[in-house]
Amino acid sequence: MPEAPKILSDSADFINGIVVENNNKVLKFIEDVTADADEVQRQVLSEILSRSANVEYLQRYGLDGCTDRETFKKVIPVVTYEDLKPDIERIANGDTSPILCSQPISEFLTSSGTSAGERKLMPTIEEELGRRSLLYSLLMPVMSQFLPGLDKGKGMYFLFVKSEAKTPGGLVARPVLTSYYKSSHFKNRPNDPYTNYTSPKETILCLDSYQSMYSQLLCGLFQNEDVVRVGAVFASGFIRAIQFLEKHWSLLCKDIRTGTIDSKITDPSVREAVMKILKPNPKLADFVEAECSKGSWKGIITRLWPETKYIDVIVTGTMSQYIPALDYYSNALPLVCTMYASSECYFGINLNPLCSPSEVSYTLIPNMAYFEFLPVTRKDELTGSISEPTALNDKEKQQLVDLVDVKLGQDYELVVTTYAGLYRYRVGDILRASGFKNKAPQFNFICRKNVVLSIDSDKTDEVELQNAVKNAANQLLQYEASLVEYTSYADTSAIPGHYVLFWELSVKDSTLIAPSVFEDCCFTVEESLNSVYRQGRVCDKSIGPLEIRVVENGTFDMLMDFALSQGSSINQYKTPRCVKYAPIIELLNSRVISSYFSPKCPRWTAGHKQWCTQN
Ligand code: AMP
């Protein structure tokens, strides 16, 4: 298997030669690992299975120490999180025997995918941090092929940690990025011009989202002339930073002018780290003030950070809804999606990072995990839903193909076998094979299976939405009103975005229903939605209050007529539970009689509900 590149660094002075040498090593590694993709995959699987020969899960299915693909595919089932839940709960409750993995589970990564309204728990092991670091180390050498000089400036990245919880058995449970930023791989990373950020690590590691954002912006503004690239993980996070700046620029300018930090920033380690950077700079304060107080914020990114060459954020999948806002704020700087990853596993990178967002394809890096692909077919172009088999029958199981065998243009659900104890696990992402790098396929990210609504990292599926709406609509019965039809829409025209529900009612006397009844309905929907949604509302403030728009009677008949006129079949027509197509949203909006917002935040606490009751 091609060996991962050993990155050279010289802590005193990272000289040009070393940068070039490292870049070449990384590019050679990518060449090798993609040219030999099938053999690398064979070795990855064999390595995973030989290490895990003793684990209970594999023994349960009678793998019996075999490490070859054929036997593995024959005896090991293709599973979802629900299938693994009992095993994962045993680990969470403190069972340290080798249930899924022979190595000790070091922590749980809390995925933004949910199960029964709670975040999924992904077991991980210490060495996975190395694998994640490897994927990160590939990004900038690839980028540098297209944009030289990135080693001469800094990156202004808005990075955040989230709160963590402990499982009843004492394992930490936290999001994968929180785990990574708190690890020595990030905190004690070697001196490298490509990980030279404007934000000191203390500002990233501060749990208070206001203090973290404020101090990162302050440092970014103060070093504005050094910044050559800006970014965040997802587009939504970057736009949040710009909105924060719109609200707080005068306070930030005051700090830049005087070389002090606002008293609201109370975390001593943040204050100390920022004070190492900040000096009084009245000229810069005047400049920032003048730019921010101009009426328009069009192009604010290039105005304040004039050397910026691109914005590094994920704008694929549901994040594409933020592209117009990013174009506006940046005067259409390139939007670069560098990688595709999840709590389960880091998957791949974009080898053509300056391509347009609609053309982004990710090359899966064959030594990250063992990958398989389940073919899927698109059911309904209008609603974008995917027909997906739930439990696979034997025939469907045989349809799974290996990495090098995917067919161009075909959609697949990604299935992974990881070093950390997932075997033939359905990730839930739908990918379309769009090309090849040597023997390794490249994929467009199409969508997350079943997800209907998403603003930030929340992923609400149709069933969750249905239950939440049902809970709320029950409250109308006492007013002799009932819900006839509904659909939903993620409104990101303002920041933060919010969920909108369009409701058509059957009601005897609408004057009997006070606005507060509908506001309570909004709140009940929010209370019924999953923990990632509620965290976005309460803690991150990345999602605004949910809105119900009551529409005139007959609106959903018009919606059906519209769908039929666009070619939907009358026999198969079902009301879409989420709409994205602009003419449909326009139609619905033109029929709104009244609208209501949730009056308060729903409840949210870190960790699973049942852990709180056990403690
Ligand atoms: P999490 O489990 O919370 O880490 O979320 C991982 C999920 O985020 C993936 O399974 C995808 O659905 C989504 N995701 C990650 N990277 C990308 C990307 N580059 N483009 C689109 N969606 C992504």
mmCIF file of N, CA, C and O and ligand atoms in Angstrom, residues 110-113 119 122 176 234 314-318 337 339-344 347 362 427-429 445 447-448 457 459, ligand 1:
data_model
loop_
_atom_site.group_PDB
_atom_site.id
_atom_site.type_symbol
_atom_site.label_atom_id
_atom_site.label_comp_id
_atom_site.label_asym_id
_atom_site.label_seq_id
_atom_site.Cartn_x
_atom_site.Cartn_y
_atom_site.Cartn_z
ATOM 1 N N THR A 110 -20.290 12.387 17.835
ATOM 2 C CA THR A 110 -21.737 12.569 17.737
ATOM 3 C C THR A 110 -22.056 13.149 16.363
ATOM 4 O O THR A 110 -21.743 14.290 16.066
ATOM 5 N N SER A 111 -22.684 12.327 15.565
ATOM 6 C CA SER A 111 -22.988 12.715 14.190
ATOM 7 C C SER A 111 -24.159 13.677 14.156
ATOM 8 O O SER A 111 -24.996 13.677 15.052
ATOM 9 N N SER A 112 -24.228 14.465 13.091
ATOM 10 C CA SER A 112 -25.402 15.327 12.948
ATOM 11 C C SER A 112 -26.581 14.537 12.383
ATOM 12 O O SER A 112 -27.683 15.047 12.310
ATOM 13 N N GLY A 113 -26.330 13.308 11.986
ATOM 14 C CA GLY A 113 -27.454 12.420 11.666
ATOM 15 C C GLY A 113 -28.062 11.964 12.986
ATOM 16 O O GLY A 113 -27.350 11.848 13.983
ATOM 17 N N ARG A 119 -28.562 12.532 18.543
ATOM 18 C CA ARG A 119 -27.431 12.373 17.627
ATOM 19 C C ARG A 119 -26.968 10.914 17.611
ATOM 20 O O ARG A 119 -26.948 10.265 18.662
ATOM 21 N N MET A 122 -20.944 7.575 16.989
ATOM 22 C CA MET A 122 -20.016 6.796 16.178
ATOM 23 C C MET A 122 -18.779 6.458 16.998
ATOM 24 O O MET A 122 -18.062 7.368 17.431
ATOM 25 N N VAL A 176 -17.069 15.408 15.679
ATOM 26 C CA VAL A 176 -15.747 15.021 15.192
ATOM 27 C C VAL A 176 -14.788 16.216 15.123
ATOM 28 O O VAL A 176 -13.599 16.084 15.443
ATOM 29 N N PHE A 234 -18.692 24.745 6.942
ATOM 30 C CA PHE A 234 -19.844 24.836 6.049
ATOM 31 C C PHE A 234 -20.125 26.295 5.695
ATOM 32 O O PHE A 234 -19.839 27.203 6.491
ATOM 33 N N ILE A 314 -17.786 24.395 2.450
ATOM 34 C CA ILE A 314 -18.570 23.390 1.727
ATOM 35 C C ILE A 314 -19.844 24.056 1.214
ATOM 36 O O ILE A 314 -20.625 24.606 1.994
ATOM 37 N N VAL A 315 -20.021 24.037 -0.101
ATOM 38 C CA VAL A 315 -21.270 24.559 -0.681
ATOM 39 C C VAL A 315 -21.961 23.483 -1.518
ATOM 40 O O VAL A 315 -22.795 23.787 -2.347
ATOM 41 N N THR A 316 -21.559 22.236 -1.292
ATOM 42 C CA THR A 316 -22.257 21.149 -1.983
ATOM 43 C C THR A 316 -23.390 20.650 -1.088
ATOM 44 O O THR A 316 -23.447 20.980 0.095
ATOM 45 N N GLY A 317 -24.302 19.866 -1.661
ATOM 46 C CA GLY A 317 -25.454 19.388 -0.888
ATOM 47 C C GLY A 317 -26.361 20.542 -0.525
ATOM 48 O O GLY A 317 -26.484 21.518 -1.282
ATOM 49 N N THR A 318 -26.939 20.492 0.677
ATOM 50 C CA THR A 318 -27.912 21.531 1.041
ATOM 51 C C THR A 318 -27.238 22.902 1.198
ATOM 52 O O THR A 318 -27.907 23.926 1.169
ATOM 53 N N CYS A 337 -14.663 23.897 -2.424
ATOM 54 C CA CYS A 337 -15.059 22.780 -1.541
ATOM 55 C C CYS A 337 -13.911 21.805 -1.557
ATOM 56 O O CYS A 337 -13.651 21.176 -2.590
ATOM 57 N N MET A 339 -13.129 19.123 0.758
ATOM 58 C CA MET A 339 -13.179 17.731 1.202
ATOM 59 C C MET A 339 -14.576 17.246 1.552
ATOM 60 O O MET A 339 -15.498 18.033 1.760
ATOM 61 N N TYR A 340 -14.684 15.947 1.646
ATOM 62 C CA TYR A 340 -15.948 15.281 1.956
ATOM 63 C C TYR A 340 -15.654 14.302 3.092
ATOM 64 O O TYR A 340 -14.782 13.435 2.951
ATOM 65 N N ALA A 341 -16.323 14.500 4.208
ATOM 66 C CA ALA A 341 -15.976 13.717 5.398
ATOM 67 C C ALA A 341 -17.190 13.551 6.301
ATOM 68 O O ALA A 341 -18.185 14.251 6.137
ATOM 69 N N SER A 342 -17.089 12.666 7.262
ATOM 70 C CA SER A 342 -18.182 12.504 8.227
ATOM 71 C C SER A 342 -17.628 11.975 9.534
ATOM 72 O O SER A 342 -16.434 11.662 9.638
ATOM 73 N N SER A 343 -18.499 11.840 10.514
ATOM 74 C CA SER A 343 -18.078 11.301 11.801
ATOM 75 C C SER A 343 -17.639 9.844 11.656
ATOM 76 O O SER A 343 -16.776 9.377 12.392
ATOM 77 N N GLU A 344 -18.252 9.143 10.734
ATOM 78 C CA GLU A 344 -17.922 7.729 10.554
ATOM 79 C C GLU A 344 -16.509 7.574 10.016
ATOM 80 O O GLU A 344 -15.786 6.662 10.385
ATOM 81 N N PHE A 347 -13.678 10.793 3.948
ATOM 82 C CA PHE A 347 -13.789 10.036 2.705
ATOM 83 C C PHE A 347 -12.839 10.490 1.603
ATOM 84 O O PHE A 347 -12.113 9.685 1.041
ATOM 85 N N TYR A 362 -15.677 14.671 -5.575
ATOM 86 C CA TYR A 362 -14.719 14.251 -4.551
ATOM 87 C C TYR A 362 -14.127 12.905 -4.947
ATOM 88 O O TYR A 362 -14.852 11.983 -5.323
ATOM 89 N N VAL A 427 -23.856 4.870 5.066
ATOM 90 C CA VAL A 427 -23.619 6.228 5.560
ATOM 91 C C VAL A 427 -24.871 7.092 5.401
ATOM 92 O O VAL A 427 -25.126 8.004 6.188
ATOM 93 N N GLY A 428 -25.653 6.803 4.340
ATOM 94 C CA GLY A 428 -26.870 7.595 4.124
ATOM 95 C C GLY A 428 -26.669 8.722 3.127
ATOM 96 O O GLY A 428 -27.572 9.519 2.906
ATOM 97 N N ASP A 429 -25.491 8.799 2.505
ATOM 98 C CA ASP A 429 -25.263 9.831 1.484
ATOM 99 C C ASP A 429 -25.437 9.221 0.098
ATOM 100 O O ASP A 429 -25.011 8.087 -0.142
ATOM 101 N N PHE A 445 -21.572 14.950 -4.794
ATOM 102 C CA PHE A 445 -22.458 14.714 -3.642
ATOM 103 C C PHE A 445 -23.867 15.087 -4.085
ATOM 104 O O PHE A 445 -24.102 16.228 -4.473
ATOM 105 N N CYS A 447 -27.165 14.090 -2.354
ATOM 106 C CA CYS A 447 -27.993 14.481 -1.216
ATOM 107 C C CYS A 447 -27.813 13.487 -0.081
ATOM 108 O O CYS A 447 -27.191 12.450 -0.242
ATOM 109 N N ARG A 448 -28.344 13.866 1.014
ATOM 110 C CA ARG A 448 -28.412 12.973 2.162
ATOM 111 C C ARG A 448 -29.758 12.268 2.046
ATOM 112 O O ARG A 448 -30.780 12.931 1.823
ATOM 113 N N SER A 457 -26.129 22.398 10.389
ATOM 114 C CA SER A 457 -25.780 20.976 10.368
ATOM 115 C C SER A 457 -26.990 20.099 10.700
ATOM 116 O O SER A 457 -26.884 18.874 10.727
ATOM 117 N N LYS A 459 -30.316 18.007 10.143
ATOM 118 C CA LYS A 459 -30.802 17.199 9.015
ATOM 119 C C LYS A 459 -32.122 16.602 9.451
ATOM 120 O O LYS A 459 -32.136 15.640 10.210
HETATM 121 P P1 AMP B 1 -21.475 14.383 10.495
HETATM 122 O O1 AMP B 1 -21.827 12.954 10.621
HETATM 123 O O2 AMP B 1 -22.231 15.266 11.376
HETATM 124 O O3 AMP B 1 -20.017 14.563 10.578
HETATM 125 O O4 AMP B 1 -21.916 14.829 9.023
HETATM 126 C C1 AMP B 1 -21.397 14.176 7.914
HETATM 127 C C2 AMP B 1 -22.306 14.428 6.756
HETATM 128 O O5 AMP B 1 -22.202 15.789 6.322
HETATM 129 C C3 AMP B 1 -21.961 13.604 5.554
HETATM 130 O O6 AMP B 1 -22.404 12.274 5.656
HETATM 131 C C4 AMP B 1 -22.643 14.407 4.484
HETATM 132 O O7 AMP B 1 -24.029 14.142 4.465
HETATM 133 C C5 AMP B 1 -22.395 15.845 4.934
HETATM 134 N N1 AMP B 1 -21.172 16.333 4.264
HETATM 135 C C6 AMP B 1 -19.907 16.233 4.670
HETATM 136 N N2 AMP B 1 -19.051 16.749 3.780
HETATM 137 C C7 AMP B 1 -19.822 17.192 2.753
HETATM 138 C C8 AMP B 1 -19.547 17.818 1.505
HETATM 139 N N3 AMP B 1 -18.317 18.136 1.140
HETATM 140 N N4 AMP B 1 -20.601 18.118 0.711
HETATM 141 C C9 AMP B 1 -21.862 17.841 1.089
HETATM 142 N N5 AMP B 1 -22.184 17.262 2.247
HETATM 143 C C10 AMP B 1 -21.179 16.928 3.057
#
